[in-house]
Short mmCIF file of C-alpha atoms in Angstrom, two decimals:
data_model
loop_
_atom_site.label_atom_id
_atom_site.label_comp_id
_atom_site.label_asym_id
_atom_site.label_seq_id
_atom_site.Cartn_x
_atom_site.Cartn_y
_atom_site.Cartn_z
CA MET M 1 18.85 191.55 33.47
CA MET M 2 20.05 188.04 32.78
CA ILE M 3 17.71 185.32 31.47
CA ALA M 4 18.55 183.14 34.45
CA ASP M 5 17.15 185.81 36.80
CA SER M 6 13.72 186.05 35.20
CA ASP M 7 11.23 183.19 35.42
CA ASP M 8 8.93 184.88 32.89
CA LEU M 9 11.68 185.30 30.27
CA LEU M 10 13.01 181.79 30.90
CA THR M 11 9.50 180.38 30.53
CA GLU M 12 9.01 182.17 27.21
CA ILE M 13 12.18 180.54 25.86
CA LEU M 14 11.46 177.06 27.24
CA LEU M 15 7.96 177.06 25.77
CA TRP M 16 9.47 176.75 22.28
CA LEU M 17 11.40 173.59 23.09
CA PRO M 18 10.06 170.08 22.40
CA ALA M 19 8.77 168.07 25.34
CA LYS M 20 11.58 165.49 25.15
CA SER M 21 14.25 168.20 25.53
CA LEU M 22 12.47 169.72 28.50
CA ILE M 23 12.58 166.38 30.34
CA LYS M 24 16.40 166.51 30.10
CA PHE M 25 16.52 170.17 31.12
CA LYS M 26 14.90 169.30 34.44
CA LEU M 27 18.38 168.11 35.44
CA VAL M 28 19.97 171.55 34.98
CA CYS M 29 19.06 172.80 38.47
CA LYS M 30 16.31 172.68 41.08
CA ARG M 31 14.80 175.92 39.78
CA TRP M 32 14.42 174.56 36.25
CA LEU M 33 13.06 171.30 37.65
CA SER M 34 10.42 173.16 39.64
CA LEU M 35 9.43 175.39 36.70
CA ILE M 36 9.19 172.65 34.07
CA SER M 37 7.42 170.23 36.43
CA SER M 38 4.69 172.71 37.39
CA HIS M 39 1.14 172.12 36.19
CA HIS M 40 1.01 175.76 35.05
CA PHE M 41 4.03 175.32 32.73
CA SER M 42 2.70 172.01 31.42
CA ARG M 43 -0.58 173.69 30.49
CA GLN M 44 1.21 176.68 28.90
CA HIS M 45 3.51 174.38 26.88
CA THR M 46 0.59 172.27 25.62
CA LEU M 47 -1.39 175.38 24.60
CA HIS M 48 1.67 176.93 22.93
CA HIS M 49 2.36 173.85 20.82
CA ARG M 50 -1.35 173.44 20.14
CA ARG M 51 -1.30 176.82 18.37
CA HIS M 52 1.96 175.94 16.60
CA TYR M 53 0.57 172.57 15.40
CA GLN M 54 -2.30 174.36 13.67
CA ARG M 55 0.34 175.69 11.24
CA SER M 56 2.57 172.61 10.92
CA THR M 57 2.36 168.90 11.70
CA PRO M 58 4.05 167.64 14.91
CA GLU M 59 6.74 165.02 14.43
CA PRO M 60 5.28 161.72 15.67
CA SER M 61 7.07 158.90 17.45
CA LEU M 62 6.42 155.16 17.54
CA LEU M 63 6.43 152.74 20.44
CA LEU M 64 6.90 149.13 19.29
CA CYS M 65 6.29 146.06 21.43
CA LEU M 66 8.50 143.00 20.90
CA ALA M 67 6.20 139.99 20.52
CA GLU M 68 8.30 137.43 22.41
CA THR M 69 9.12 139.39 25.56
CA SER M 70 6.72 142.38 25.65
CA ASP M 71 9.75 144.70 25.74
CA TYR M 72 9.18 148.11 24.17
CA PHE M 73 11.31 150.20 21.81
CA TYR M 74 11.05 153.89 21.04
CA LEU M 75 11.51 155.15 17.47
CA GLN M 76 11.33 158.81 16.52
CA CYS M 77 9.80 159.23 13.07
CA ASN M 78 12.58 161.32 11.62
CA PHE M 79 13.96 157.78 11.35
CA HIS M 80 17.43 158.53 12.66
CA PRO M 81 19.07 155.26 13.81
CA ASP M 82 20.17 156.84 17.09
CA LYS M 83 16.50 157.32 18.00
CA TRP M 84 15.89 153.55 18.29
CA VAL M 85 16.20 152.91 22.03
CA PRO M 86 14.60 150.60 24.60
CA TYR M 87 11.63 152.15 26.40
CA HIS M 88 10.86 151.47 30.06
CA PHE M 89 7.58 152.36 31.73
CA CYS M 90 7.54 154.00 35.14
CA PRO M 91 8.67 151.24 37.57
CA THR M 92 5.71 151.82 39.90
CA LEU M 93 3.37 150.40 37.22
CA ILE M 94 3.04 146.62 37.54
CA GLU M 95 2.99 144.69 34.25
CA PRO M 96 1.47 147.53 32.16
CA THR M 97 -0.54 146.66 29.04
CA ILE M 98 -1.43 149.34 26.49
CA ARG M 99 -5.19 149.16 25.97
CA SER M 100 -5.53 152.39 23.98
CA PHE M 101 -3.60 155.46 22.85
CA SER M 102 -4.53 158.89 21.56
CA ASN M 103 -2.03 161.51 20.43
CA GLY M 104 0.30 162.03 23.41
CA LEU M 105 -1.42 159.89 26.07
CA PHE M 106 -1.77 156.13 26.65
CA LEU M 107 -4.41 154.18 28.53
CA LEU M 108 -2.84 151.33 30.48
CA GLN M 109 -4.10 148.45 32.56
CA CYS M 110 -1.81 147.13 35.26
CA ARG M 111 -2.03 143.97 37.31
CA ASN M 112 -3.72 144.24 40.69
CA ASP M 113 -4.15 141.02 42.68
CA GLU M 114 -6.87 142.63 44.82
CA ASN M 115 -8.96 143.92 41.91
CA PRO M 116 -10.13 141.47 39.20
CA LEU M 117 -10.75 144.42 36.82
CA GLU M 118 -7.09 145.44 37.20
CA ASP M 119 -5.96 149.05 37.59
CA CYS M 120 -6.55 151.60 34.83
CA TYR M 121 -4.05 154.42 34.31
CA ILE M 122 -3.74 157.44 32.04
CA TYR M 123 -0.05 157.59 31.18
CA ASN M 124 2.14 160.14 29.42
CA PRO M 125 4.99 158.21 27.71
CA THR M 126 7.09 161.38 27.44
CA THR M 127 6.97 162.51 31.08
CA LYS M 128 6.27 158.99 32.45
CA LEU M 129 3.65 160.50 34.76
CA SER M 130 0.38 158.64 35.31
CA ARG M 131 -2.99 158.94 36.98
CA ARG M 132 -5.07 156.06 38.30
CA ILE M 133 -8.70 155.86 37.17
CA LEU M 134 -11.13 153.57 39.00
CA LEU M 135 -13.69 151.64 36.97
CA ARG M 136 -17.28 151.47 38.23
CA GLN M 137 -18.71 147.98 38.71
CA ASP M 138 -22.24 146.99 37.78
CA ASN M 139 -24.27 143.95 38.79
CA LYS M 140 -25.46 143.29 35.23
CA TYR M 141 -22.67 144.58 32.99
CA ARG M 142 -19.56 143.08 34.55
CA CYS M 143 -17.28 142.26 31.62
CA VAL M 144 -14.99 144.97 30.17
CA LEU M 145 -14.69 144.38 26.43
CA GLY M 146 -12.59 147.44 25.75
CA LEU M 147 -11.09 150.62 27.14
CA ASN M 148 -10.43 153.45 24.72
CA LEU M 149 -8.95 156.92 24.99
CA ALA M 150 -9.99 160.16 23.27
CA PHE M 151 -7.50 163.03 23.55
CA ASP M 152 -6.72 165.83 21.11
CA PRO M 153 -4.61 168.71 22.50
CA LEU M 154 -5.48 170.77 19.41
CA LYS M 155 -9.07 170.94 20.67
CA SER M 156 -8.95 170.43 24.44
CA LEU M 157 -6.54 169.79 27.31
CA HIS M 158 -9.00 167.23 28.72
CA TYR M 159 -9.45 163.60 27.73
CA LYS M 160 -12.22 161.01 27.78
CA ILE M 161 -12.14 157.26 28.44
CA ILE M 162 -14.69 155.13 26.61
CA CYS M 163 -15.40 151.83 28.37
CA ILE M 164 -17.40 149.09 26.63
CA TRP M 165 -19.18 146.84 29.13
CA ALA M 166 -20.94 143.55 28.33
CA THR M 167 -23.26 141.30 30.28
CA THR M 168 -21.72 138.09 31.56
CA ARG M 169 -24.80 136.02 30.62
CA ARG M 170 -26.42 135.81 27.19
CA SER M 171 -29.72 134.42 26.00
CA SER M 172 -29.60 131.16 24.05
CA SER M 173 -30.07 132.96 20.72
CA LEU M 174 -27.25 135.44 21.45
CA TRP M 175 -25.01 132.62 22.67
CA ARG M 176 -25.39 130.73 19.38
CA SER M 177 -24.68 133.84 17.31
CA ARG M 178 -21.88 135.07 19.64
CA TRP M 179 -23.33 138.60 19.62
CA ARG M 180 -22.90 140.49 22.90
CA ARG M 181 -25.22 142.86 24.74
CA CYS M 182 -23.19 145.98 25.57
CA ARG M 183 -23.37 149.50 26.87
CA VAL M 184 -21.00 152.48 26.83
CA GLU M 185 -19.72 154.43 29.81
CA VAL M 186 -17.59 157.56 29.39
CA TYR M 187 -15.15 159.12 31.86
CA GLU M 188 -14.51 162.87 31.50
CA SER M 189 -11.26 164.13 33.01
CA GLU M 190 -12.58 167.69 33.22
CA ILE M 191 -15.10 166.66 35.90
CA SER M 192 -13.50 163.33 36.98
CA THR M 193 -16.80 161.48 36.55
CA TRP M 194 -18.13 158.38 34.75
CA LYS M 195 -21.51 158.56 33.03
CA LEU M 196 -23.60 156.19 30.93
CA CYS M 197 -23.93 157.27 27.29
CA GLY M 198 -26.54 156.19 24.79
CA GLU M 199 -28.65 153.04 24.75
CA PRO M 200 -27.47 149.42 25.20
CA PHE M 201 -26.58 147.77 21.89
CA LEU M 202 -25.73 144.39 20.39
CA ALA M 203 -22.08 144.06 19.32
CA PRO M 204 -21.11 141.76 16.43
CA PRO M 205 -18.54 139.05 17.21
CA TYR M 206 -15.88 140.37 14.82
CA VAL M 207 -15.45 143.70 16.64
CA HIS M 208 -12.60 143.92 19.16
CA PHE M 209 -13.15 146.93 21.39
CA ASP M 210 -9.54 147.52 22.47
CA HIS M 211 -7.19 149.80 20.54
CA GLY M 212 -10.02 151.87 19.10
CA ILE M 213 -8.81 154.87 17.11
CA TYR M 214 -9.93 158.37 18.05
CA TRP M 215 -10.77 160.51 14.98
CA GLU M 216 -13.23 163.30 14.25
CA GLY M 217 -15.09 163.06 17.54
CA GLY M 218 -15.50 159.28 17.51
CA ILE M 219 -13.81 156.05 18.63
CA HIS M 220 -13.41 153.78 15.62
CA TRP M 221 -13.28 149.99 15.55
CA ARG M 222 -13.60 147.59 12.67
CA GLY M 223 -16.79 148.53 10.80
CA ILE M 224 -18.37 150.66 13.55
CA PHE M 225 -17.64 153.73 15.68
CA PHE M 226 -18.97 155.45 18.78
CA ASP M 227 -20.01 159.05 18.11
CA LEU M 228 -19.05 161.01 21.24
CA HIS M 229 -21.19 164.00 20.24
CA GLU M 230 -24.36 161.98 19.70
CA SER M 231 -23.58 159.19 22.25
CA ALA M 232 -24.50 156.57 19.65
CA ILE M 233 -23.00 153.60 17.83
CA ARG M 234 -22.73 154.19 14.06
CA GLU M 235 -21.61 152.06 11.11
CA HIS M 236 -18.78 152.80 8.71
CA PRO M 237 -19.32 152.63 4.95
CA GLY M 238 -18.15 149.39 3.40
CA VAL M 239 -14.61 149.15 2.02
CA MET M 240 -14.80 148.51 -1.72
CA LEU M 241 -11.81 146.43 -2.75
CA PRO M 242 -10.90 146.40 -6.48
CA GLY M 243 -12.77 143.66 -8.37
CA ASP M 244 -9.72 141.48 -9.05
CA THR M 245 -8.58 141.43 -5.40
CA ARG M 246 -8.45 138.09 -3.61
CA ARG M 247 -10.42 138.58 -0.40
CA GLU M 248 -8.92 135.82 1.72
CA ASN M 249 -5.79 135.70 3.86
CA PHE M 250 -5.19 139.40 4.44
CA ILE M 251 -4.50 141.46 7.56
CA ASP M 252 -6.29 144.75 8.16
CA HIS M 253 -6.16 147.50 10.76
CA TYR M 254 -6.91 151.20 11.30
CA VAL M 255 -4.26 153.92 11.72
CA GLU M 256 -4.78 157.63 12.41
CA SER M 257 -2.01 160.00 11.34
CA ASN M 258 -1.98 163.78 10.92
CA GLY M 259 -5.77 164.03 11.02
CA TYR M 260 -6.44 161.20 8.53
CA LEU M 261 -8.07 157.86 9.36
CA HIS M 262 -6.67 154.98 7.31
CA TYR M 263 -7.80 151.43 6.68
CA ILE M 264 -4.74 149.35 5.78
CA ALA M 265 -5.23 145.97 4.10
CA HIS M 266 -2.10 143.81 3.70
CA PHE M 267 -2.44 140.96 1.19
CA ARG M 268 0.43 138.69 2.15
CA GLU M 269 0.21 136.15 -0.68
CA GLU M 270 -0.04 138.87 -3.33
CA LYS M 271 2.63 140.94 -1.56
CA SER M 272 0.62 144.12 -1.82
CA VAL M 273 -0.84 146.74 0.51
CA MET M 274 -3.90 148.95 0.00
CA VAL M 275 -4.33 152.09 2.08
CA PHE M 276 -7.82 153.59 2.17
CA GLU M 277 -8.69 156.99 3.63
CA LEU M 278 -12.06 157.70 5.27
CA GLN M 279 -13.61 160.82 3.77
CA ASN M 280 -15.17 163.59 5.85
CA GLY M 281 -18.76 162.88 6.76
CA TYR M 282 -18.04 159.14 6.69
CA SER M 283 -19.20 159.06 3.08
CA GLN M 284 -16.75 156.47 1.73
CA TRP M 285 -13.36 154.81 2.01
CA LEU M 286 -11.18 156.19 -0.80
CA LEU M 287 -8.30 154.04 -2.08
CA ARG M 288 -5.34 156.37 -1.47
CA TYR M 289 -2.31 154.14 -2.07
CA HIS M 290 -1.71 150.72 -3.65
CA ILE M 291 1.78 149.46 -2.76
CA ASP M 292 3.61 146.59 -4.44
CA LEU M 293 5.90 144.64 -2.09
CA GLU M 294 7.26 142.22 -4.69
CA ARG M 295 10.83 143.32 -3.96
CA ALA M 296 10.53 141.90 -0.42
CA THR M 297 12.54 138.67 -0.09
CA GLY M 298 10.75 137.34 2.99
CA PRO M 299 7.73 137.96 5.23
CA VAL M 300 6.66 141.57 5.78
CA SER M 301 4.66 143.31 8.52
CA VAL M 302 3.04 146.71 7.90
CA LEU M 303 3.53 148.55 11.18
CA SER M 304 2.11 152.03 10.55
CA ILE M 305 1.68 154.94 8.18
CA ILE M 306 3.10 158.41 8.82
CA ARG M 307 1.20 161.16 6.98
CA ARG M 308 2.86 164.56 6.77
CA ASP M 309 1.90 167.96 5.36
CA SER M 310 4.01 167.26 2.29
CA GLU M 311 2.91 164.22 0.31
CA GLU M 312 6.50 163.45 -0.64
CA ASP M 313 7.38 162.96 3.04
CA SER M 314 4.52 160.55 3.84
CA THR M 315 5.84 157.11 4.75
CA LEU M 316 4.73 153.52 5.27
CA VAL M 317 6.66 151.83 8.11
CA LEU M 318 7.50 148.21 7.26
CA HIS M 319 9.17 145.37 9.13
CA GLU M 320 11.09 142.48 7.57
CA PRO M 321 13.14 139.97 9.57
CA SER M 322 16.03 141.84 11.24
CA LYS M 323 15.04 145.35 10.11
CA ILE M 324 12.61 148.28 10.10
CA MET M 325 12.18 150.15 6.81
CA ALA M 326 10.63 153.40 5.58
CA TYR M 327 8.71 153.22 2.28
CA LYS M 328 8.17 156.66 0.72
CA LEU M 329 4.64 156.67 -0.68
CA GLN M 330 5.26 159.19 -3.45
CA ASP M 331 8.48 157.98 -5.10
CA ARG M 332 8.17 154.37 -3.81
CA SER M 333 11.73 154.32 -2.51
CA VAL M 334 12.64 152.07 0.41
CA LYS M 335 15.19 152.90 3.08
CA GLU M 336 16.41 150.64 5.86
CA ILE M 337 16.32 152.68 9.06
CA ILE M 338 16.95 150.07 11.76
CA ASN M 339 18.88 146.80 11.60
CA PHE M 340 18.71 144.74 14.81
CA THR M 341 20.63 141.65 13.66
CA GLU M 342 23.14 142.19 16.48
CA GLU M 343 20.47 142.64 19.17
CA PRO M 344 20.09 139.78 21.68
CA PHE M 345 16.37 139.43 20.90
CA TYR M 346 16.92 138.90 17.15
CA GLN M 347 15.41 135.71 15.70
CA GLU M 348 16.40 134.75 12.19
CA SER M 349 13.68 134.87 9.51
CA CYS M 350 11.01 135.92 12.04
CA ILE M 351 8.56 138.81 12.16
CA GLN M 352 8.98 140.20 15.69
CA PHE M 353 6.84 143.35 15.59
CA ALA M 354 3.21 143.68 14.51
CA SER M 355 0.75 146.45 13.64
CA GLN M 356 -1.50 145.79 16.65
CA SER M 357 1.44 146.41 18.98
CA THR M 358 2.75 149.57 17.25
CA PHE M 359 1.63 152.83 18.84
CA GLN M 360 1.98 156.25 17.17
CA PHE M 361 2.01 159.32 19.42
CA ILE M 362 3.17 162.92 19.67
CA GLU M 363 5.41 164.03 22.52
CA THR M 364 3.66 166.35 24.93
CA LEU M 365 3.79 167.57 28.52
CA ALA M 366 0.01 167.19 28.79
CA ALA M 367 -0.93 166.16 32.30
CA ALA M 368 -2.40 162.71 32.85
#
């Protein structure tokens, strides 16, 4: 019996291939297209790699948004120059904006002239398949402060959307303090239903509720997180910077990689970066890495951190004018991986990519 004659045998072989390769193999013939495109195969492939990922870390990819034009570029994190290519969303999505991301899925909002809330989509950047999710409107809580996605194929094939609503009117005392009265609503893909979670709460003005990071059963923003198990807003422990650190003029953001939640503080004037790691149980932020960027000749942007099973392979992704670089955290070596001086979008001496528009994900066939 030949492999080509047996769907079961062919499926067993295809299950071992990465998602990106399977997208190309859809072009082999109609039979392969039908098999790979089926919901059953997608589920099998996700479950198969879920078991495999429990033994080794999946290779992540990055999607970077160009500040001037909102064009996107795809970079595979083995950092091979050939893997730097333009990325185009499915053409049926109108002016997509990434509001959140979690492992292999993105949460997009797209322009809709008939709906002031815009359209919300779950989107798989590997398969380019999407699913529209309708937001529920409320007479009191009308303003969407943030949409966030929780998806972990190692634990479940289903995802959740966490929507932060705020009232459009505030009392005089809240208006002066800029605090907002909010509530949380959660969409569960398993039952395709929105439900209110927890009690209304007051949100501090410094918290931006987009691009929350999903980690350990919670959506994390600056200083606070929403516990999905307890349906409650919790506070993070304070970040203790070393005593001699200047606390002004620095950029900070959260990054999740390989099961670790990081707080990255970039001190531009001192040309240094501190990477803290949140300990289990939310007990403290531990200073994991302190990086000296004195060798940089111009401005620097810290795009992301890639944690791997081996410490010697963990990498900080940096951007200087005209190039993307990989900084090995163990031996402190720096390697230029992308040089875009010859690209038409290149602007001399300018930072063109930023951390808040860099999205780390794993390639998956998981259904939106």
